[in-house]
């Protein structure tokens, strides 16, 4: 594995502003969102709105990824994604969600998820996950991907490649009438081939007008995930695979989750809708 030194918190820049004409999610300015009580199966109108939100989120992530290079700060990545979403009439869903201070998550090397963009400088050989969610038309679209920074060691490169493959194998397993746990079964069985850890305590989730609806999508084979998939259900799949343990520590910021053994981890995510025959990815640029 890369001999990079471990990550430490950087300095936060001032909170970025969002134009006043852009609709905010209901949780902005509140300590927590109002619990979702609606259905997991969405109307065609909601799904169409989610296609728009998903497309903006995917393109914002792609725009930020264009500038990934040694010497770039994670705060610079945040600015690019923030500006893209605002320029397209969308609110960055993470900004103000339970007090999160930035417009995307940037998770570098041993950070499993929810890294806060700051003055941290990307180094040659790092890997970095960008997690971007856009809110527009009253709905959210959520996606993430892990990118290589410069010349990355083979072990890390394979981890990233295989995590991406795990996501797409899981997407292919989505069919109406199947239980949600088929998703985790596919991911876990694939990850075990390579001795990877599969993060258990952070999962995929239902998404619609709510950022997190309450539906849980585990990435391991959980006997409790017995919800039957139905056409019109919308949720994310976002496997987090590690080079070591699936156990984690939390930084003092209350957000940044790192592997307990500080080995590297990768993640990929799409927002999906279950169709009559399988699934459609809603977060395509």
PDB file of C-alpha atoms in Angstrom:
ATOM      1  CA  UNK A   1       0.000   0.000   0.000  1.00  0.00           C
ATOM      2  CA  UNK A   2       1.031   3.623  -0.486  1.00  0.00           C
ATOM      3  CA  UNK A   3       3.331   5.004   2.202  1.00  0.00           C
ATOM      4  CA  UNK A   4       1.423   8.306   2.407  1.00  0.00           C
ATOM      5  CA  UNK A   5       1.171   9.891   5.849  1.00  0.00           C
ATOM      6  CA  UNK A   6      -2.277   9.784   7.450  1.00  0.00           C
ATOM      7  CA  UNK A   7      -4.773  12.561   6.937  1.00  0.00           C
ATOM      8  CA  UNK A   8      -5.240  15.332   9.479  1.00  0.00           C
ATOM      9  CA  UNK A   9      -7.994  17.985   9.577  1.00  0.00           C
ATOM     10  CA  UNK A  10      -7.346  21.178   7.597  1.00  0.00           C
ATOM     11  CA  UNK A  11      -8.793  24.682   7.854  1.00  0.00           C
ATOM     12  CA  UNK A  12     -12.359  25.388   6.758  1.00  0.00           C
ATOM     13  CA  UNK A  13     -13.124  28.257   4.395  1.00  0.00           C
ATOM     14  CA  UNK A  14     -16.161  30.503   5.045  1.00  0.00           C
ATOM     15  CA  UNK A  15     -19.567  29.013   4.265  1.00  0.00           C
ATOM     16  CA  UNK A  16     -20.455  29.389   0.591  1.00  0.00           C
ATOM     17  CA  UNK A  17     -23.618  31.287  -0.251  1.00  0.00           C
ATOM     18  CA  UNK A  18     -26.512  30.030  -2.348  1.00  0.00           C
ATOM     19  CA  UNK A  19     -28.577  32.492  -4.419  1.00  0.00           C
ATOM     20  CA  UNK A  20     -31.819  33.428  -2.693  1.00  0.00           C
ATOM     21  CA  UNK A  21     -33.977  32.289  -5.600  1.00  0.00           C
ATOM     22  CA  UNK A  22     -32.864  28.650  -5.223  1.00  0.00           C
ATOM     23  CA  UNK A  23     -35.285  26.541  -3.204  1.00  0.00           C
ATOM     24  CA  UNK A  24     -33.815  25.127   0.011  1.00  0.00           C
ATOM     25  CA  UNK A  25     -34.561  21.672   1.463  1.00  0.00           C
ATOM     26  CA  UNK A  26     -36.724  21.919   4.578  1.00  0.00           C
ATOM     27  CA  UNK A  27     -33.877  20.911   6.904  1.00  0.00           C
ATOM     28  CA  UNK A  28     -31.642  23.911   6.167  1.00  0.00           C
ATOM     29  CA  UNK A  29     -31.280  25.961   9.324  1.00  0.00           C
ATOM     30  CA  UNK A  30     -32.641  23.133  11.488  1.00  0.00           C
ATOM     31  CA  UNK A  31     -30.684  20.624  13.602  1.00  0.00           C
ATOM     32  CA  UNK A  32     -32.209  17.669  11.752  1.00  0.00           C
ATOM     33  CA  UNK A  33     -34.611  16.941   8.897  1.00  0.00           C
ATOM     34  CA  UNK A  34     -38.282  16.212   9.467  1.00  0.00           C
ATOM     35  CA  UNK A  35     -38.700  12.399   9.384  1.00  0.00           C
ATOM     36  CA  UNK A  36     -40.050  11.124   6.064  1.00  0.00           C
ATOM     37  CA  UNK A  37     -43.464   9.472   6.270  1.00  0.00           C
ATOM     38  CA  UNK A  38     -44.273   9.099   2.582  1.00  0.00           C
ATOM     39  CA  UNK A  39     -44.086   6.042   0.331  1.00  0.00           C
ATOM     40  CA  UNK A  40     -40.902   4.437  -1.011  1.00  0.00           C
ATOM     41  CA  UNK A  41     -42.627   3.960  -4.402  1.00  0.00           C
ATOM     42  CA  UNK A  42     -42.606   7.280  -6.241  1.00  0.00           C
ATOM     43  CA  UNK A  43     -44.895   8.781  -8.865  1.00  0.00           C
ATOM     44  CA  UNK A  44     -43.704   9.161 -12.468  1.00  0.00           C
ATOM     45  CA  UNK A  45     -43.570  12.934 -11.878  1.00  0.00           C
ATOM     46  CA  UNK A  46     -41.262  12.547  -8.871  1.00  0.00           C
ATOM     47  CA  UNK A  47     -39.035  10.118 -10.774  1.00  0.00           C
ATOM     48  CA  UNK A  48     -38.741  12.560 -13.674  1.00  0.00           C
ATOM     49  CA  UNK A  49     -37.775  15.328 -11.240  1.00  0.00           C
ATOM     50  CA  UNK A  50     -35.176  12.981  -9.754  1.00  0.00           C
ATOM     51  CA  UNK A  51     -33.687  12.415 -13.221  1.00  0.00           C
ATOM     52  CA  UNK A  52     -33.076  16.155 -13.403  1.00  0.00           C
ATOM     53  CA  UNK A  53     -31.598  16.329  -9.891  1.00  0.00           C
ATOM     54  CA  UNK A  54     -29.488  13.246 -10.535  1.00  0.00           C
ATOM     55  CA  UNK A  55     -28.140  14.594 -13.801  1.00  0.00           C
ATOM     56  CA  UNK A  56     -27.086  17.862 -12.157  1.00  0.00           C
ATOM     57  CA  UNK A  57     -25.421  16.003  -9.266  1.00  0.00           C
ATOM     58  CA  UNK A  58     -23.558  13.731 -11.670  1.00  0.00           C
ATOM     59  CA  UNK A  59     -22.371  16.620 -13.814  1.00  0.00           C
ATOM     60  CA  UNK A  60     -21.326  18.670 -10.756  1.00  0.00           C
ATOM     61  CA  UNK A  61     -19.231  15.718  -9.594  1.00  0.00           C
ATOM     62  CA  UNK A  62     -17.700  15.350 -13.049  1.00  0.00           C
ATOM     63  CA  UNK A  63     -16.841  19.058 -13.168  1.00  0.00           C
ATOM     64  CA  UNK A  64     -15.111  18.887  -9.779  1.00  0.00           C
ATOM     65  CA  UNK A  65     -13.277  15.710 -10.799  1.00  0.00           C
ATOM     66  CA  UNK A  66     -11.788  17.518 -13.824  1.00  0.00           C
ATOM     67  CA  UNK A  67      -9.513  19.541 -11.543  1.00  0.00           C
ATOM     68  CA  UNK A  68      -8.319  16.633  -9.375  1.00  0.00           C
ATOM     69  CA  UNK A  69      -4.511  16.719  -9.382  1.00  0.00           C
ATOM     70  CA  UNK A  70      -1.640  16.879  -6.900  1.00  0.00           C
ATOM     71  CA  UNK A  71      -1.612  20.330  -5.281  1.00  0.00           C
ATOM     72  CA  UNK A  72      -5.379  20.929  -5.483  1.00  0.00           C
ATOM     73  CA  UNK A  73      -7.213  21.387  -2.172  1.00  0.00           C
ATOM     74  CA  UNK A  74     -10.424  19.603  -1.295  1.00  0.00           C
ATOM     75  CA  UNK A  75     -11.965  23.051  -0.728  1.00  0.00           C
ATOM     76  CA  UNK A  76     -11.301  23.882  -4.394  1.00  0.00           C
ATOM     77  CA  UNK A  77     -13.258  20.750  -5.361  1.00  0.00           C
ATOM     78  CA  UNK A  78     -16.107  21.931  -3.134  1.00  0.00           C
ATOM     79  CA  UNK A  79     -16.190  25.316  -4.854  1.00  0.00           C
ATOM     80  CA  UNK A  80     -16.439  23.811  -8.332  1.00  0.00           C
ATOM     81  CA  UNK A  81     -19.324  21.498  -7.394  1.00  0.00           C
ATOM     82  CA  UNK A  82     -21.074  24.236  -5.393  1.00  0.00           C
ATOM     83  CA  UNK A  83     -20.877  26.734  -8.249  1.00  0.00           C
ATOM     84  CA  UNK A  84     -22.060  24.186 -10.815  1.00  0.00           C
ATOM     85  CA  UNK A  85     -25.148  23.234  -8.792  1.00  0.00           C
ATOM     86  CA  UNK A  86     -26.051  26.842  -8.043  1.00  0.00           C
ATOM     87  CA  UNK A  87     -25.521  27.846 -11.681  1.00  0.00           C
ATOM     88  CA  UNK A  88     -28.043  25.157 -12.659  1.00  0.00           C
ATOM     89  CA  UNK A  89     -30.662  26.160 -10.100  1.00  0.00           C
ATOM     90  CA  UNK A  90     -29.935  23.348  -7.624  1.00  0.00           C
ATOM     91  CA  UNK A  91     -29.168  23.509  -3.912  1.00  0.00           C
ATOM     92  CA  UNK A  92     -26.174  21.437  -2.687  1.00  0.00           C
ATOM     93  CA  UNK A  93     -28.014  18.959  -0.450  1.00  0.00           C
ATOM     94  CA  UNK A  94     -25.194  18.448   2.053  1.00  0.00           C
ATOM     95  CA  UNK A  95     -24.851  22.182   2.814  1.00  0.00           C
ATOM     96  CA  UNK A  96     -26.564  22.606   6.171  1.00  0.00           C
ATOM     97  CA  UNK A  97     -27.711  18.983   6.413  1.00  0.00           C
ATOM     98  CA  UNK A  98     -27.504  18.279  10.172  1.00  0.00           C
ATOM     99  CA  UNK A  99     -24.985  21.123  10.281  1.00  0.00           C
ATOM    100  CA  UNK A 100     -22.617  19.801   7.585  1.00  0.00           C
ATOM    101  CA  UNK A 101     -20.677  22.894   6.468  1.00  0.00           C
ATOM    102  CA  UNK A 102     -19.879  22.184   2.801  1.00  0.00           C
ATOM    103  CA  UNK A 103     -21.471  21.369  -0.551  1.00  0.00           C
ATOM    104  CA  UNK A 104     -19.983  17.907  -1.113  1.00  0.00           C
ATOM    105  CA  UNK A 105     -17.989  15.304   0.824  1.00  0.00           C
ATOM    106  CA  UNK A 106     -14.328  14.710  -0.025  1.00  0.00           C
ATOM    107  CA  UNK A 107     -13.008  11.473   1.477  1.00  0.00           C
ATOM    108  CA  UNK A 108      -9.276  10.921   0.988  1.00  0.00           C
ATOM    109  CA  UNK A 109      -7.397   7.601   1.403  1.00  0.00           C
ATOM    110  CA  UNK A 110      -8.415   6.132   4.797  1.00  0.00           C
ATOM    111  CA  UNK A 111     -11.586   8.252   5.041  1.00  0.00           C
ATOM    112  CA  UNK A 112     -14.575   5.958   4.488  1.00  0.00           C
ATOM    113  CA  UNK A 113     -17.132   8.739   4.026  1.00  0.00           C
ATOM    114  CA  UNK A 114     -18.299  12.242   5.012  1.00  0.00           C
ATOM    115  CA  UNK A 115     -14.912  13.962   4.766  1.00  0.00           C
ATOM    116  CA  UNK A 116     -15.304  17.740   5.003  1.00  0.00           C
ATOM    117  CA  UNK A 117     -13.644  19.815   2.242  1.00  0.00           C
ATOM    118  CA  UNK A 118     -10.977  22.098   3.696  1.00  0.00           C
ATOM    119  CA  UNK A 119      -7.401  23.248   3.099  1.00  0.00           C
ATOM    120  CA  UNK A 120      -6.173  19.648   2.699  1.00  0.00           C
ATOM    121  CA  UNK A 121      -3.895  19.419  -0.343  1.00  0.00           C
ATOM    122  CA  UNK A 122      -4.191  16.340  -2.553  1.00  0.00           C
ATOM    123  CA  UNK A 123      -0.873  14.530  -3.011  1.00  0.00           C
ATOM    124  CA  UNK A 124       0.470  12.391  -5.807  1.00  0.00           C
ATOM    125  CA  UNK A 125      -0.650   8.830  -5.025  1.00  0.00           C
ATOM    126  CA  UNK A 126      -3.789   9.739  -3.068  1.00  0.00           C
ATOM    127  CA  UNK A 127      -7.279   8.484  -3.828  1.00  0.00           C
ATOM    128  CA  UNK A 128     -10.241  10.782  -3.190  1.00  0.00           C
ATOM    129  CA  UNK A 129     -13.980  10.164  -3.159  1.00  0.00           C
ATOM    130  CA  UNK A 130     -16.356  12.937  -4.202  1.00  0.00           C
ATOM    131  CA  UNK A 131     -19.934  12.587  -2.915  1.00  0.00           C
ATOM    132  CA  UNK A 132     -22.344  15.079  -4.480  1.00  0.00           C
ATOM    133  CA  UNK A 133     -26.097  15.467  -3.969  1.00  0.00           C
ATOM    134  CA  UNK A 134     -28.272  18.064  -5.704  1.00  0.00           C
ATOM    135  CA  UNK A 135     -31.734  19.270  -4.629  1.00  0.00           C
ATOM    136  CA  UNK A 136     -34.002  20.732  -7.284  1.00  0.00           C
ATOM    137  CA  UNK A 137     -37.693  20.399  -8.093  1.00  0.00           C
ATOM    138  CA  UNK A 138     -38.321  19.259  -4.532  1.00  0.00           C
ATOM    139  CA  UNK A 139     -36.199  16.094  -4.813  1.00  0.00           C
ATOM    140  CA  UNK A 140     -32.605  14.928  -4.359  1.00  0.00           C
ATOM    141  CA  UNK A 141     -30.140  13.109  -6.631  1.00  0.00           C
ATOM    142  CA  UNK A 142     -27.110  11.540  -4.913  1.00  0.00           C
ATOM    143  CA  UNK A 143     -23.925  10.036  -6.363  1.00  0.00           C
ATOM    144  CA  UNK A 144     -20.273   9.515  -5.585  1.00  0.00           C
ATOM    145  CA  UNK A 145     -17.088   8.125  -7.114  1.00  0.00           C
ATOM    146  CA  UNK A 146     -13.469   7.561  -6.115  1.00  0.00           C
ATOM    147  CA  UNK A 147     -10.718   9.106  -8.230  1.00  0.00           C
ATOM    148  CA  UNK A 148      -6.969   8.548  -8.535  1.00  0.00           C
ATOM    149  CA  UNK A 149      -4.635  11.476  -7.853  1.00  0.00           C
ATOM    150  CA  UNK A 150      -1.537  11.287 -10.035  1.00  0.00           C
ATOM    151  CA  UNK A 151       0.484   8.055  -9.900  1.00  0.00           C
ATOM    152  CA  UNK A 152      -1.361   5.663  -7.572  1.00  0.00           C
ATOM    153  CA  UNK A 153      -0.006   2.326  -6.316  1.00  0.00           C
ATOM    154  CA  UNK A 154      -1.419  -0.882  -7.793  1.00  0.00           C
ATOM    155  CA  UNK A 155      -3.160  -2.045  -4.597  1.00  0.00           C
ATOM    156  CA  UNK A 156      -5.120   1.192  -4.327  1.00  0.00           C
ATOM    157  CA  UNK A 157      -5.899   1.285  -8.037  1.00  0.00           C
ATOM    158  CA  UNK A 158      -7.331  -2.238  -7.908  1.00  0.00           C
ATOM    159  CA  UNK A 159      -9.397  -1.380  -4.827  1.00  0.00           C
ATOM    160  CA  UNK A 160     -10.970   1.536  -6.697  1.00  0.00           C
ATOM    161  CA  UNK A 161     -11.569  -0.513  -9.836  1.00  0.00           C
ATOM    162  CA  UNK A 162     -13.146  -3.401  -7.914  1.00  0.00           C
ATOM    163  CA  UNK A 163     -15.355  -1.151  -5.792  1.00  0.00           C
ATOM    164  CA  UNK A 164     -16.725   0.328  -9.008  1.00  0.00           C
ATOM    165  CA  UNK A 165     -17.334  -3.191 -10.302  1.00  0.00           C
ATOM    166  CA  UNK A 166     -19.092  -4.138  -7.038  1.00  0.00           C
ATOM    167  CA  UNK A 167     -21.539  -1.262  -7.494  1.00  0.00           C
ATOM    168  CA  UNK A 168     -22.396  -2.301 -11.039  1.00  0.00           C
ATOM    169  CA  UNK A 169     -22.826  -5.958 -10.078  1.00  0.00           C
ATOM    170  CA  UNK A 170     -25.223  -4.836  -7.349  1.00  0.00           C
ATOM    171  CA  UNK A 171     -27.180  -2.650  -9.768  1.00  0.00           C
ATOM    172  CA  UNK A 172     -27.633  -5.646 -12.076  1.00  0.00           C
ATOM    173  CA  UNK A 173     -29.103  -7.610  -9.143  1.00  0.00           C
ATOM    174  CA  UNK A 174     -31.942  -5.093  -8.669  1.00  0.00           C
ATOM    175  CA  UNK A 175     -35.222  -6.610  -9.851  1.00  0.00           C
ATOM    176  CA  UNK A 176     -38.818  -6.146  -8.700  1.00  0.00           C
ATOM    177  CA  UNK A 177     -39.886  -8.945  -6.377  1.00  0.00           C
ATOM    178  CA  UNK A 178     -36.418  -9.470  -4.924  1.00  0.00           C
ATOM    179  CA  UNK A 179     -35.509  -8.564  -1.372  1.00  0.00           C
ATOM    180  CA  UNK A 180     -33.176  -5.614  -0.766  1.00  0.00           C
ATOM    181  CA  UNK A 181     -30.585  -7.951   0.803  1.00  0.00           C
ATOM    182  CA  UNK A 182     -29.701  -9.382  -2.610  1.00  0.00           C
ATOM    183  CA  UNK A 183     -27.769  -6.138  -3.145  1.00  0.00           C
ATOM    184  CA  UNK A 184     -25.506  -6.675  -0.146  1.00  0.00           C
ATOM    185  CA  UNK A 185     -25.152 -10.378  -0.925  1.00  0.00           C
ATOM    186  CA  UNK A 186     -23.735  -9.592  -4.364  1.00  0.00           C
ATOM    187  CA  UNK A 187     -21.364  -6.902  -3.048  1.00  0.00           C
ATOM    188  CA  UNK A 188     -20.090  -8.950  -0.119  1.00  0.00           C
ATOM    189  CA  UNK A 189     -19.499 -12.116  -2.142  1.00  0.00           C
ATOM    190  CA  UNK A 190     -17.518 -10.161  -4.739  1.00  0.00           C
ATOM    191  CA  UNK A 191     -15.475  -8.241  -2.139  1.00  0.00           C
ATOM    192  CA  UNK A 192     -14.581 -11.455  -0.292  1.00  0.00           C
ATOM    193  CA  UNK A 193     -12.759 -12.738  -3.376  1.00  0.00           C
ATOM    194  CA  UNK A 194     -10.094 -10.115  -2.742  1.00  0.00           C
ATOM    195  CA  UNK A 195     -10.111 -10.112   1.055  1.00  0.00           C
ATOM    196  CA  UNK A 196     -11.679  -6.640   1.223  1.00  0.00           C
ATOM    197  CA  UNK A 197     -13.648  -5.379   4.178  1.00  0.00           C
ATOM    198  CA  UNK A 198     -17.245  -4.304   3.518  1.00  0.00           C
ATOM    199  CA  UNK A 199     -18.362  -1.337   5.620  1.00  0.00           C
ATOM    200  CA  UNK A 200     -21.532  -2.242   7.502  1.00  0.00           C
ATOM    201  CA  UNK A 201     -22.574   0.801   9.538  1.00  0.00           C
ATOM    202  CA  UNK A 202     -22.926   3.205   6.590  1.00  0.00           C
ATOM    203  CA  UNK A 203     -25.398   2.121   3.952  1.00  0.00           C
ATOM    204  CA  UNK A 204     -27.395   2.999   0.900  1.00  0.00           C
ATOM    205  CA  UNK A 205     -30.737   4.658   1.577  1.00  0.00           C
ATOM    206  CA  UNK A 206     -34.112   5.572   0.239  1.00  0.00           C
ATOM    207  CA  UNK A 207     -34.130   8.967  -1.456  1.00  0.00           C
ATOM    208  CA  UNK A 208     -36.848  11.142  -3.022  1.00  0.00           C
ATOM    209  CA  UNK A 209     -38.181  14.413  -1.607  1.00  0.00           C
ATOM    210  CA  UNK A 210     -36.246  13.276   1.479  1.00  0.00           C
ATOM    211  CA  UNK A 211     -32.433  13.056   1.406  1.00  0.00           C
ATOM    212  CA  UNK A 212     -32.661   9.875   3.551  1.00  0.00           C
ATOM    213  CA  UNK A 213     -36.150   8.383   3.627  1.00  0.00           C
ATOM    214  CA  UNK A 214     -35.533   5.729   6.295  1.00  0.00           C
ATOM    215  CA  UNK A 215     -35.176   2.789   3.883  1.00  0.00           C
ATOM    216  CA  UNK A 216     -31.817   1.103   4.538  1.00  0.00           C
ATOM    217  CA  UNK A 217     -29.810  -0.651   1.790  1.00  0.00           C
ATOM    218  CA  UNK A 218     -26.990  -2.676   3.435  1.00  0.00           C
ATOM    219  CA  UNK A 219     -23.898  -3.545   1.406  1.00  0.00           C
ATOM    220  CA  UNK A 220     -23.448  -6.876   3.191  1.00  0.00           C
ATOM    221  CA  UNK A 221     -25.798  -9.861   3.290  1.00  0.00           C
ATOM    222  CA  UNK A 222     -28.146  -8.750   6.062  1.00  0.00           C
ATOM    223  CA  UNK A 223     -30.946 -11.130   7.113  1.00  0.00           C
ATOM    224  CA  UNK A 224     -32.929  -8.087   8.260  1.00  0.00           C
ATOM    225  CA  UNK A 225     -33.055  -6.354   4.847  1.00  0.00           C
ATOM    226  CA  UNK A 226     -36.196  -8.139   3.705  1.00  0.00           C
ATOM    227  CA  UNK A 227     -37.986  -5.218   2.037  1.00  0.00           C
ATOM    228  CA  UNK A 228     -39.214  -6.389  -1.362  1.00  0.00           C
ATOM    229  CA  UNK A 229     -38.237  -4.144  -4.266  1.00  0.00           C
ATOM    230  CA  UNK A 230     -41.154  -2.746  -6.257  1.00  0.00           C
ATOM    231  CA  UNK A 231     -41.304  -0.715  -9.479  1.00  0.00           C
ATOM    232  CA  UNK A 232     -41.022   2.977  -8.647  1.00  0.00           C
ATOM    233  CA  UNK A 233     -38.890   2.543  -5.521  1.00  0.00           C
ATOM    234  CA  UNK A 234     -35.951   4.971  -5.438  1.00  0.00           C
ATOM    235  CA  UNK A 235     -32.791   4.429  -3.391  1.00  0.00           C
ATOM    236  CA  UNK A 236     -29.016   4.590  -3.497  1.00  0.00           C
ATOM    237  CA  UNK A 237     -26.452   1.802  -3.632  1.00  0.00           C
ATOM    238  CA  UNK A 238     -23.037   2.988  -2.429  1.00  0.00           C
ATOM    239  CA  UNK A 239     -20.617   0.200  -1.399  1.00  0.00           C
ATOM    240  CA  UNK A 240     -17.597   1.129   0.714  1.00  0.00           C
ATOM    241  CA  UNK A 241     -14.799  -1.453   0.460  1.00  0.00           C
ATOM    242  CA  UNK A 242     -11.589  -1.402   2.484  1.00  0.00           C
ATOM    243  CA  UNK A 243      -8.124  -2.941   2.275  1.00  0.00           C
ATOM    244  CA  UNK A 244      -8.499  -4.079   5.885  1.00  0.00           C
ATOM    245  CA  UNK A 245     -11.163  -3.950   8.575  1.00  0.00           C
ATOM    246  CA  UNK A 246     -14.688  -2.660   8.126  1.00  0.00           C
ATOM    247  CA  UNK A 247     -14.504  -1.107  11.599  1.00  0.00           C
ATOM    248  CA  UNK A 248     -14.090   2.647  11.909  1.00  0.00           C
ATOM    249  CA  UNK A 249     -13.288   5.650  14.068  1.00  0.00           C
ATOM    250  CA  UNK A 250     -14.955   9.077  13.933  1.00  0.00           C
ATOM    251  CA  UNK A 251     -13.011  12.332  13.986  1.00  0.00           C
ATOM    252  CA  UNK A 252     -13.884  14.994  16.545  1.00  0.00           C
ATOM    253  CA  UNK A 253     -15.759  16.934  13.825  1.00  0.00           C
ATOM    254  CA  UNK A 254     -18.567  14.377  14.159  1.00  0.00           C
ATOM    255  CA  UNK A 255     -18.532  13.639  10.432  1.00  0.00           C
ATOM    256  CA  UNK A 256     -15.231  12.269   9.122  1.00  0.00           C
ATOM    257  CA  UNK A 257     -15.244   8.455   9.294  1.00  0.00           C
ATOM    258  CA  UNK A 258     -11.860   6.684   8.977  1.00  0.00           C
ATOM    259  CA  UNK A 259     -10.951   3.005   8.909  1.00  0.00           C
ATOM    260  CA  UNK A 260      -9.880   1.803  12.351  1.00  0.00           C
ATOM    261  CA  UNK A 261      -6.667   0.328  10.912  1.00  0.00           C
ATOM    262  CA  UNK A 262      -6.174   3.444   8.742  1.00  0.00           C
ATOM    263  CA  UNK A 263      -5.978   1.352   5.572  1.00  0.00           C
ATOM    264  CA  UNK A 264      -7.420   2.748   2.374  1.00  0.00           C
ATOM    265  CA  UNK A 265     -11.042   2.567   1.336  1.00  0.00           C
ATOM    266  CA  UNK A 266     -13.025   3.328  -1.832  1.00  0.00           C
ATOM    267  CA  UNK A 267     -16.691   3.995  -2.588  1.00  0.00           C
ATOM    268  CA  UNK A 268     -19.026   4.441  -5.569  1.00  0.00           C
ATOM    269  CA  UNK A 269     -22.707   5.407  -5.603  1.00  0.00           C
ATOM    270  CA  UNK A 270     -25.694   5.871  -7.867  1.00  0.00           C
ATOM    271  CA  UNK A 271     -29.321   6.805  -7.238  1.00  0.00           C
ATOM    272  CA  UNK A 272     -31.644   4.242  -8.843  1.00  0.00           C
ATOM    273  CA  UNK A 273     -35.296   3.621  -9.575  1.00  0.00           C
ATOM    274  CA  UNK A 274     -36.645   0.079  -9.771  1.00  0.00           C
ATOM    275  CA  UNK A 275     -38.375  -0.532 -13.119  1.00  0.00           C
ATOM    276  CA  UNK A 276     -40.767  -3.270 -14.269  1.00  0.00           C
ATOM    277  CA  UNK A 277     -37.807  -5.335 -15.503  1.00  0.00           C
ATOM    278  CA  UNK A 278     -34.804  -4.147 -13.487  1.00  0.00           C
ATOM    279  CA  UNK A 279     -33.488  -0.702 -12.734  1.00  0.00           C
ATOM    280  CA  UNK A 280     -32.640   2.702 -14.184  1.00  0.00           C
ATOM    281  CA  UNK A 281     -29.685   4.786 -12.987  1.00  0.00           C
ATOM    282  CA  UNK A 282     -30.884   8.336 -12.274  1.00  0.00           C
ATOM    283  CA  UNK A 283     -27.431   9.863 -11.662  1.00  0.00           C
ATOM    284  CA  UNK A 284     -25.903   9.876 -15.116  1.00  0.00           C
ATOM    285  CA  UNK A 285     -24.265  13.053 -16.457  1.00  0.00           C
TER     286      UNK A 285
END
